[in-house]
Amino acid sequence: MHLMPALDINWNYLNKLSGSDLKRETFQVIQAASFAIQSADPEDPNLLEVVPRLANLLATHPEELQSFRPLVSSLARSTGLWNYIETEWADETDAFVAEAVTSPELGGVTFHREQIKALDALLAGRNLILSAPTSFGKSLLIDALLSTERYRRVAVVLPTIALLDEFRRRFRDRFAEKFRLVMHQSEASTDEPTIFLGTQERLIYREDLGDLDLTVVDEFYKLDPGRRDERSNTLNAAVYRLLKRSKQFFFLGPNIDKISAAPDSRWNFEFLRTRFSTVAVETLDLRAAPDKRERLIEEIGEDRNWPALVFISSPGRANKLAIELSEKMAVAEETSDFAIWLKENIGSNNFLSLAVKFGFGVHHGRIPRAIAAKMVRLFNEGKLPILLCTSTLIEGVNTAAKTVMIFDKDINRDSYDFFTYSNIKGRAGRLGQHHVGQVMLFNDIPEHTELEVSPTLFSDDDELPDEYIVHIDKPDRSKRSDDRFRYYRDRLGLEGDELKLASSIGLETAIAIKKRVEFSLDESDRLIWANWPKWPEILEVCNVFCSEQKIDSFGAFSTRQLATLIDKLRKSKNIVDFLLNQDRSYKGKPESQDSIFKFLRSCEYGLPQNFALVEIFVRTHSPQVDYSLFIGSIASWFQPEILKELDEEGVPIQISQLFYVEGDTKTTLKNRMYEAIQNPMGRLSKFEREWLQQAL
């Protein structure tokens, strides 16, 4: 029996009431919800949203509704939203339930009913795949498992480095004395309890994992190649490698309906799908707005909507909107120091400094990590009211958004599906801050279709892609897979890690690059060098691998520009000089000026792999060739590696390089920066000292 009519509550009307009218209507809502609990689906969104909406009502009318707190706590217990029980006001039975599911080890966090259900399965030793809404509190389950001390060696696979840093900070704060955290390739594990944090590209090549007690994969839907994620094969290969050495696994993701697995799949698991949400969401339909862009700008300017995420389809469009907004209005007064820093450290012509000055943050894959992390932190603190973002921000990074404005309807020119729409929508509201989130729709909602995730590593052998097959151990390969493996091994003349490297670029692409190498060697010796190449030699390598790949994926419009950027980066005294020189010489569209950041990202991943593959093929003709020094340097922007590592941890390289001394370890450099934080008369501004304090 569905009781939606009985819970068809006009919350806006209720919020406007006061005095006896407010009390009478609130009591009737609690009464109706109490009756509905008897027969409604326990996951009915109409029923579940009553508790967070009442909590919001109590927060806005604390004195008038004080006497209703025990009743709301009782309703929270009955619906399973135990984290909404206020033990100081609840009756004895309700308070006992809350205390029974509260974890002192996690700082007094109270779990809800569905979290306990998931923990029961995991603590019984079963493999679990969990599909739950964004506000469910999935990450908290990982912390709960770690706090039990049942797991000594744990691998956590995360899709982005931004998310790695968020997890690193949380684990550091909660488990620094229990676990060693290993996130960078330069960090080695020991026999002590260890958490390995990494993206698939990092964890797949670690040799110090040992036997794992638990493997956690966040945003596991990315294992499905049908999601058109170019990193899917590497993710499946990394997870395959981890699961082979792991006693148990836990996959987490949002809004998945089914899991597809071959009948003879080697890994058994339990699938828990729940719609249980801890916040309510209010939807404002703006599809009929005569001028949608003008209406968007109008809503952005209303402080009742702040803090607000604005979903835009691409980095270029997000940048363009940021420029337009900063020309029309100011929504913040506490970001001028950040704006000045951006102007001094990335360039006075870059749109970011002006956007930040007027209260508009930008978050997408091109923005430097430490800067993007700072924007999210300021957003969560309420100092940067608006954050323009692409799909990168829906991949797990936690924000305290009250409102989500879904302005565009596509991602990279393809219309998003209901799954992606649900994930974006799920960013509205935050438990403990915004009990009721708000979503503004400017386009039609995609058709509601069930999402079935089909991970490659759970698939039939006939469906396995070649780039995944080369990572499978020989005993696990079928005859078909072994035939495909041998075909590419023989065509490329590669074995082991070299063949796996080729798969990260694409096996057919690698074959084409091999042919281009042979052609180049017939024409000249510009591919034959060691240690430190000249500009023409860099250009020749770029010509070879860019002949088979889109040049703009490396942040350049031609191979000559790409070679020039690489050469300028290595010759620059530091990253500030490089960025400021690029800023002064830039002649393109303002919204495309961040392509230089795209180039820097490709230096971290993309360019090193391509240079390494070209080197492998050249070395078969000329064994004296050695690109290793150059490849290692380009990956760290020709800066000491620890500066790049600290940048990933929220310390911008522009600041850390001021204190670096030759031979520094990360510890000695951090100690020097700690001293600088304490010195108000030193070389750092007050803003920089505060930034360092938060990051370190």
C-alpha atoms as one frame of an Amber mdcrd trajectory, in Angstrom:
protein
   0.000   0.000   0.000   1.541   3.328  -1.100   0.645   6.234   1.168   1.974
   9.154  -0.849  -1.306  11.178  -0.662  -1.222  10.990   3.146   2.295  12.486
   3.067   1.669  15.063   0.367   2.853  17.858   2.645   3.246  21.487   1.663
   6.533  22.161   3.408   6.856  25.708   2.077   3.495  26.562   3.650   4.542
  24.910   6.897   7.794  26.898   7.053   5.872  30.180   6.868   3.643  29.391
   9.865   4.253  30.413  13.446   2.747  30.046  16.903  -0.168  27.687  17.450
  -0.727  27.212  13.692   2.835  25.945  13.278   2.505  23.594  16.255  -0.828
  22.194  15.075   0.366  21.533  11.515   3.681  20.054  12.698   1.891  17.647
  15.004  -0.366  16.546  12.139   2.674  15.876   9.946   4.283  13.721  12.656
   0.993  11.902  13.196   0.542  11.204   9.462   4.119   9.949   9.144   3.673
   7.691  12.186   0.623   6.081  10.589   2.395   5.720   7.232   5.291   3.822
   8.813   2.937   0.948   9.601   2.373   0.022   5.964   4.647   2.047   3.673
   7.808   0.833   1.963  10.577   1.545   4.532  12.607   3.169   1.727   9.755
   5.297   0.393  11.410   8.701  -0.296   8.191  10.489   0.699   8.389   8.875
   4.122  12.141   9.209   4.631  12.204  12.908   3.761   9.845  13.743   6.634
  12.585  13.427   9.259  15.216  15.711   7.636  12.487  18.220   6.783  11.266
  18.224  10.383  14.887  18.593  11.548  15.157  21.618   9.285  11.907  22.971
  10.743  13.250  22.521  14.297  16.412  24.391  13.317  14.463  27.363  11.950
  11.878  27.439  14.780  13.884  26.182  17.790  11.860  27.812  20.559   8.394
  27.312  19.155   8.951  23.614  18.375  11.152  22.703  21.347   8.516  20.347
  22.770   8.389  18.404  19.467  12.008  17.228  19.632  11.215  13.928  21.431
   8.514  13.166  18.827  10.881  13.813  15.919  13.514  11.587  17.550  10.917
   8.844  17.915  10.030   9.178  14.226  13.735   9.039  13.357  14.073   5.768
  15.264  11.045   4.262  13.505  12.241   5.205  10.018  15.786   3.975  10.638
  17.308   7.459  10.466  18.961   6.887  13.815  21.527   9.622  13.145  18.707
  12.166  13.568  17.903  11.056  17.117  18.755  13.836  19.588  19.731  11.834
  22.673  19.424  14.818  25.023  15.737  15.224  24.107  14.735  11.710  23.060
  12.930   9.312  25.370  14.931   6.516  26.949  14.175   3.866  24.310  15.054
   6.110  21.366  18.211   7.369  23.051  19.300   3.776  23.737  18.971   2.903
  20.028  21.104   5.896  19.034  23.762   5.105  21.619  23.885   1.466  20.518
  24.807   2.463  16.943  27.184   5.294  17.841  30.915   4.782  17.343  33.194
   6.449  19.921  36.192   5.435  17.775  34.892   7.694  14.980  34.238  10.674
  17.194  30.686   9.828  18.159  29.269   9.190  14.684  25.801   7.610  14.751
  24.926   5.140  11.995  21.543   4.668  10.379  19.682   1.414   9.756  20.996
   0.650   6.255  24.584   1.403   7.228  24.291  -1.176   9.992  22.893  -3.684
   7.489  25.912  -3.165   5.236  28.346  -3.387   8.155  26.769  -6.653   9.302
  27.520  -8.221   5.913  31.074  -6.891   5.804  31.954  -7.837   9.372  30.675
 -11.340   8.645  33.503 -11.525   6.077  31.313 -11.375   2.962  32.222  -9.478
  -0.193  29.782  -6.606  -0.639  28.803  -4.360  -3.534  26.793  -1.437  -2.206
  24.605   0.856  -4.288  23.243   3.780  -2.292  22.383   7.477  -2.774  25.055
  10.154  -2.467  23.877  11.232   0.997  23.911   7.670   2.368  27.295   7.983
   4.083  29.113   5.219   2.185  32.628   6.463   2.987  31.835   6.265   6.685
  31.490   2.496   6.347  35.142   2.244   5.288  36.167   4.142   8.416  33.979
   1.891  10.539  35.727  -1.210   9.166  39.177   0.268   9.770  38.273   1.149
  13.357  37.590  -2.531  14.181  41.295  -3.445  13.852  40.279  -6.593  11.947
  42.073  -5.365   8.829  45.849  -4.841   8.762  46.531  -4.266   5.056  43.914
  -2.423   3.027  43.911  -1.066  -0.534  41.517   1.741  -1.424  41.022   2.505
  -5.134  39.702   5.994  -5.887  38.961   7.622  -9.265  40.666  10.988  -8.772
  43.658  12.444  -6.952  41.351  15.076  -5.421  39.437  12.262  -3.762  42.712
  10.605  -2.727  43.653  13.719  -0.793  40.230  13.902   0.867  40.521  10.287
   2.027  44.144  10.818   3.068  43.170  13.708   5.329  40.297  11.803   6.890
  42.348   8.659   7.451  45.231  10.717   8.838  42.954  12.446  11.334  41.279
   9.218  12.456  43.876   6.477  12.038  47.346   8.068  12.058  48.310   6.002
  15.114  46.815   2.765  13.780  47.854   2.690  10.127  50.685   3.790   7.912
  49.263   5.705   4.923  50.922   5.017   1.570  49.780   7.214  -1.318  52.827
   8.089  -3.425  55.159   5.840  -5.412  58.090   7.146  -3.364  56.499   5.832
  -0.155  57.211   2.218   0.729  55.166  -0.056   2.955  56.471  -2.066   5.878
  55.035  -4.911   7.946  53.007  -2.501  10.063  49.258  -2.032   9.397  49.018
  -0.131   6.107  46.395   1.610   3.988  47.340   1.868   0.316  45.549   4.819
  -1.273  45.701   5.255  -5.009  44.111   5.657  -8.382  44.150   2.583 -10.599
  47.168   3.932 -12.495  49.187   4.022  -9.282  48.084   0.855  -7.530  48.423
  -1.370 -10.585  52.228  -1.131 -10.523  52.865  -1.306  -6.765  55.100  -4.227
  -5.839  54.831  -3.890  -2.047  51.138  -4.665  -1.534  51.661  -8.091   0.009
  48.600 -10.055   1.124  45.615  -7.753   1.558  42.820  -8.144   4.075  40.459
  -5.804   2.245  40.170  -4.056  -1.119  37.822  -1.085  -1.409  36.746   0.314
  -4.783  34.881   3.610  -4.759  32.665   4.675  -7.707  32.752   1.052  -8.892
  30.405   1.719 -11.837  33.545   2.878 -13.661  34.460  -0.809 -13.986  31.813
  -1.008 -16.723  33.335  -0.132 -20.122  29.838   0.863 -21.216  30.214   4.021
 -19.104  32.714   5.180 -21.761  35.483   5.933 -19.318  38.829   5.632 -21.108
  40.447   4.495 -17.840  38.084   1.536 -17.433  40.496  -1.133 -18.688  43.243
   0.033 -16.336  40.760   0.115 -13.449  39.616  -3.440 -14.141  43.206  -4.629
 -14.454  44.197  -2.944 -11.184  41.191  -4.357  -9.318  41.828  -7.833 -10.788
  45.366  -7.669  -9.443  44.194  -6.468  -6.017  41.390  -9.010  -5.651  43.780
 -11.866  -6.394  45.702 -11.014  -3.236  42.780  -9.836  -1.093  40.663 -11.792
   1.419  37.617  -9.542   1.011  36.345  -6.703  -1.148  33.909  -3.831  -0.766
  32.673  -1.889  -3.807  30.739   1.362  -3.347  28.715   3.421  -5.796  25.510
   5.396  -6.256  22.193   4.570  -7.903  23.017   1.214  -9.539  20.154  -1.233
 -10.029  21.854  -4.476 -11.094  25.280  -6.110 -11.339  26.072  -8.358 -14.267
  28.499 -11.212 -13.649  29.305 -14.300 -15.677  28.045 -17.567 -14.126  31.607
 -18.844 -13.780  33.025 -15.621 -12.352  35.676 -16.453  -9.764  34.473 -13.802
  -7.296  31.300 -14.175  -5.272  29.614 -11.184  -3.706  26.455  -9.886  -2.102
  24.720  -6.937  -3.780  22.946  -4.458  -1.504  20.855  -1.856  -3.301  19.124
   0.809  -1.253  17.357   4.123  -1.884  17.861   5.149   1.740  18.696   8.870
   1.809  19.523  11.024   4.820  18.575  14.398   3.338  15.464  15.710   1.597
  15.594  17.363  -1.815  13.320  20.072  -3.164  13.132  20.485  -6.935  12.516
  23.800  -8.691  11.463  23.294 -12.315  12.866  26.108 -14.480  12.511  24.383
 -17.837   9.920  26.913 -18.984  12.057  29.969 -18.187  11.963  32.294 -21.232
  15.706  32.996 -21.001  17.365  30.144 -19.147  20.821  31.700 -18.968  19.429
  34.947 -17.604  17.372  33.010 -15.037  20.460  31.006 -14.027  22.427  34.205
 -13.443  19.507  35.610 -11.455  19.339  32.519  -9.190  23.129  32.531  -8.738
  22.854  36.066  -7.385  20.273  35.114  -4.708  22.002  34.436  -1.380  19.108
  32.199  -0.253  20.514  29.604  -2.709  24.062  29.664  -1.386  26.279  27.697
  -1.226  25.438  26.521  -4.754  27.027  24.142  -7.234  26.348  24.971 -10.882
  26.715  22.004 -13.231  28.169  22.923 -16.623  28.905  20.441 -19.404  32.551
  21.264 -20.175  35.560  23.165 -18.792  35.359  25.762 -21.566  31.694  26.521
 -20.877  32.327  26.680 -17.118  35.193  29.122 -17.693  33.070  31.265 -20.009
  30.256  31.473 -17.449  32.752  32.384 -14.711  34.014  35.280 -16.844  30.462
  36.461 -17.560  29.422  36.278 -13.910  32.480  38.157 -12.681  31.629  40.970
 -15.097  28.050  41.221 -13.795  28.113  40.775 -10.026  30.038  40.103  -6.833
  28.801  37.491  -4.368  31.683  37.386  -1.865  33.887  39.689   0.151  36.348
  37.227   1.703  38.204  35.970  -1.353  40.313  38.975  -2.375  43.483  37.491
  -0.808  43.038  34.309  -2.853  42.417  36.373  -5.999  45.613  38.377  -5.422
  47.570  35.147  -4.887  46.223  33.684  -8.146  47.142  36.862 -10.033  50.698
  36.757  -8.661  51.218  33.022  -9.139  49.390  31.998 -12.312  49.018  35.329
 -14.117  47.185  38.656 -14.076  45.413  37.890 -17.366  44.007  34.536 -16.271
  40.234  34.667 -15.679  40.492  32.645 -12.437  41.763  35.499 -10.279  38.934
  37.820 -11.322  36.300  35.096 -10.907  37.528  34.235  -7.407  37.719  37.903
  -6.431  33.979  38.214  -7.013  33.086  34.902  -5.339  32.999  32.374  -8.189
  35.022  29.195  -7.954  35.700  26.870 -10.871  36.257  23.124 -10.493  37.103
  20.835 -13.387  39.858  18.511 -14.550  42.194  21.248 -15.764  42.369  23.329
 -12.579  45.617  22.708 -10.617  44.876  20.329  -7.753  45.965  22.448  -4.808
  44.015  25.406  -6.205  40.930  23.278  -6.839  41.168  21.844  -3.301  41.402
  25.374  -1.905  38.276  26.360  -3.826  36.336  23.409  -2.420  37.534  24.261
   1.091  36.457  27.909   0.747  33.134  26.750  -0.689  32.539  24.425   2.254
  33.430  27.260   4.649  30.858  29.521   2.989  33.473  32.021   1.781  33.136
  31.125  -1.900  29.344  30.923  -2.423  29.299  29.639  -6.013  31.244  26.745
  -7.508  30.958  26.152 -11.259  31.794  22.530 -11.943  31.780  19.795 -14.535
  31.247  16.086 -13.888  34.601  15.901 -12.045  32.988  17.092  -8.821  30.313
  14.375  -8.800  33.007  11.699  -8.475  33.015  11.623  -4.722  34.522  14.897
  -3.478  32.345  16.030  -0.572  30.858  19.509  -0.690  28.464  21.316   1.595
  26.117  22.463  -1.174  22.642  23.642  -0.317  21.663  24.068  -3.963  22.598
  22.314  -7.187  21.754  24.124 -10.416  21.767  21.656 -13.325  22.116  24.085
 -16.213  23.503  21.902 -19.002  22.146  18.573 -20.154  25.231  16.927 -21.578
  28.795  15.920 -20.824  31.364  16.202 -23.613  28.559  16.780 -26.143  26.667
  13.608 -25.195  23.397  13.887 -23.292  23.770  12.525 -19.786  21.591   9.624
 -18.691  19.353   9.268 -15.647  22.191   7.738 -13.640  24.446  10.771 -14.136
  21.536  13.140 -13.525  20.823  11.366 -10.222  24.450  11.668  -9.164  24.529
  15.396  -9.899  21.204  15.893  -8.121  22.518  13.917  -5.143  25.047  16.665
  -4.404  22.253  18.880  -3.014  22.041  18.909   0.785  24.477  17.737   3.429
  23.695  15.865   6.642  24.197  18.145   9.637  24.390  21.305   7.512  21.618
  21.419   4.925  18.929  18.877   5.846  16.914  19.992   2.815  18.790  20.428
  -0.440  17.500  22.251  -3.489  17.844  21.240  -7.140  17.134  23.646  -9.986
  16.323  22.012 -13.318  16.797  23.858 -16.602  16.283  20.851 -18.918  14.157
  17.721 -19.167  14.994  14.888 -16.793  16.436  11.920 -18.747  14.225   8.868
 -19.099  14.374   6.731 -15.969  16.034   3.483 -17.011  17.574   0.804 -14.828
  21.339   0.849 -14.725  23.055  -2.504 -14.914  26.797  -2.378 -14.295  28.887
  -5.015 -16.081  32.464  -4.960 -14.749  34.971  -6.355 -17.230  36.611  -8.530
 -14.567  33.245 -10.257 -13.912  32.519 -10.799 -17.627  32.611 -13.822 -19.937
  35.936 -14.441 -21.596  34.500 -13.664 -25.043  33.724 -10.117 -23.914  37.140
  -9.232 -22.479  38.888  -6.324 -24.248  42.448  -6.874 -25.429  43.821  -4.070
 -23.230  42.541  -5.972 -20.197  43.674  -9.414 -21.375  47.372  -8.456 -21.326
  47.078  -7.939 -17.559  45.616 -11.393 -16.840  47.973 -14.026 -15.428  48.530
 -16.989 -17.741  46.679 -19.555 -15.534  43.592 -17.303 -15.687  43.580 -16.897
 -19.464  41.326 -19.008 -21.661  42.530 -20.244 -25.055  40.905 -17.264 -26.763
  42.474 -14.820 -24.336  45.861 -16.496 -24.643  45.657 -16.285 -28.439  44.910
 -12.547 -28.208  47.730 -12.081 -25.701  50.252 -13.816 -27.958  49.029 -11.867
 -30.997  49.819  -8.503 -29.412  52.968  -9.763 -27.727  54.330 -10.857 -31.114
  53.111  -7.792 -33.071  54.656  -5.398 -30.576  57.644  -7.502 -29.558  56.916
  -6.699 -25.916  56.567  -8.722 -22.736  55.446  -8.113 -19.144  55.298  -4.525
 -17.953  56.247  -3.168 -21.375  53.198  -4.821 -22.936  51.034  -3.482 -20.091
  52.433  -0.003 -20.720  51.388  -0.288 -24.365  47.878  -1.281 -23.267  47.543
   1.965 -21.263  47.911   3.888 -24.533  45.954   1.392 -26.642  47.383  -1.717
 -28.262  46.462  -0.781 -31.828  47.745   2.747 -31.210  50.982   1.209 -29.900
  51.360  -0.850 -33.078  50.971   2.308 -35.164  53.518   4.146 -32.978  55.968
   1.284 -33.486  55.658   1.716 -37.263  56.169   5.471 -36.958  59.313   4.870
 -34.887  60.709   2.613 -37.603  59.900   5.204 -40.258  61.566   7.980 -38.232
  64.716   5.909 -37.664  64.996   5.362 -41.417  64.830   9.130 -41.962  67.048
  10.475 -39.132  68.626   9.787 -35.746  66.558  12.344 -33.842  64.971   9.590
 -31.721  68.391   8.389 -30.614  69.377  10.293 -27.472  70.058   9.808 -23.783
  69.356  11.845 -20.652  68.623  15.408 -21.857  67.263  15.903 -25.411  67.499
  19.012 -27.602  64.312  20.688 -28.848  64.363  18.951 -32.300  64.649  15.581
 -30.541  61.679  16.354 -28.270  59.725  17.422 -31.359  60.485  14.185 -33.167
  59.194  12.069 -30.291  56.035  14.221 -30.172  55.590  13.830 -33.941  55.778
  10.052 -33.571  53.143   9.528 -30.876  50.892  12.457 -31.828  50.468  11.030
 -35.310  48.124   8.486 -33.730  46.518  10.597 -30.973  44.698  13.910 -30.670
  47.209  16.642 -29.981  44.745  18.674 -27.897  44.584  15.852 -25.343  48.071
  17.028 -24.330  47.008  20.691 -24.002  48.538  21.909 -27.275  47.348  22.671
 -30.818  50.416  21.359 -32.672  53.411  19.126 -32.047  55.706  22.146 -32.372
  53.794  23.926 -29.606  53.835  20.780 -27.462  57.611  20.382 -27.863  58.070
  24.082 -27.126  55.970  23.905 -23.960  57.984  20.921 -22.720  61.230  22.738
 -23.485  60.082  25.956 -21.758  58.904  24.030 -18.702  62.276  22.330 -18.211
  64.177  25.604 -18.713  62.019  27.636 -16.317  63.529  28.462 -12.948  60.276
  27.453 -11.266  56.610  26.857 -11.997  55.644  30.476 -11.237  58.012  31.799
 -13.925  56.655  29.260 -16.407  53.009  30.169 -15.735  53.582  33.929 -15.706
  55.491  33.785 -19.011  52.673  31.765 -20.567  50.136  34.213 -19.179  51.928
  37.196 -20.736  52.270  35.556 -24.150  48.756  34.052 -24.384  46.731  35.376
 -27.341  43.714  33.040 -27.427  40.197  33.170 -26.007  40.061  33.965 -22.262
  38.016  30.841 -21.474  40.670  28.627 -23.101  43.604  30.080 -21.190  43.601
  27.160 -18.778  44.796  24.845 -21.559  48.220  25.378 -19.996  46.937  23.466
 -16.967  45.790  20.702 -19.303  49.349  20.522 -20.611  50.692  20.244 -17.060
  48.240  17.407 -16.336  49.462  15.576 -19.438  53.017  15.909 -18.099  51.891
  13.909 -15.057  50.094  11.214 -17.022  50.050  10.791 -20.772  53.318  12.269
 -21.959  55.546  10.070 -19.719  53.808   6.909 -20.962  54.147   7.932 -24.615
  57.809   8.912 -24.279  58.450   5.602 -22.487  56.777   3.571 -25.238  58.727
   5.333 -27.983  61.930   4.701 -26.026  61.174   0.967 -25.806  60.761   0.698
 -29.577  63.848   2.826 -30.329  65.966   0.795 -27.908  65.432  -2.383 -29.957
  67.451  -0.647 -32.704  69.811   1.407 -30.524  70.425  -0.081 -27.049  72.280
   3.047 -25.888  69.068   5.094 -25.903  67.950   6.214 -22.437  64.968   8.532
 -21.912  64.514   7.624 -18.228  65.915  10.831 -16.687  63.796  12.977 -18.971
  60.639  10.904 -18.408  61.031  11.052 -14.630  61.585  14.798 -14.773  58.629
  15.619 -17.000  56.280  13.713 -14.679  57.234  16.084 -11.835  57.243  19.230
 -14.039  61.064  19.200 -13.858  60.771  19.969 -10.143  61.768  17.790  -7.170
  59.246  14.974  -6.847  58.305  15.841  -3.266  56.993  19.239  -4.435  54.527
  17.483  -6.751  53.524  15.117  -3.965  52.830  18.026  -1.638  50.819  19.735
  -4.389  48.563  16.678  -4.454  48.183  17.037  -0.690  46.936  20.612  -0.973
  50.225  22.549  -0.713  50.618  24.520  -3.963  53.986  24.024  -5.577  54.276
  27.812  -5.838  54.603  27.932  -2.036  56.567  24.743  -1.309  59.302  25.584
  -3.838  60.094  28.741  -1.825  61.354  26.559   1.018  62.902  23.618  -0.818
  66.575  22.968  -0.218  68.556  20.461  -2.250  68.441  17.055  -0.556  65.216
  17.745   1.346  62.940  14.902   2.325  59.246  15.575   2.633  59.633  15.661
   6.413  62.459  18.224   6.440  60.605  20.410   3.934  57.376  20.208   5.941
  59.251  21.162   9.106  60.651  24.227   7.382  57.159  25.212   6.241  55.787
  24.659   9.762  58.357  27.188  10.999  57.259  29.649   8.320  53.642  29.343
   9.449  54.660  30.533  12.909  56.555  33.547  11.586  54.218  36.460  10.707
  57.211  38.557   9.615  58.502  35.950   7.155  58.182  35.636   3.396  54.607
  34.273   3.466  51.465  36.398   3.487  48.809  35.833   6.138  46.689  34.110
   3.462  49.532  31.757   2.514  50.247  30.902   6.150  46.574  30.010   6.667
  46.582  27.938   3.472  49.648  26.032   4.614  48.177  25.549   8.081  45.064
  23.921   6.604  46.986  21.809   4.109  49.611  20.513   6.529
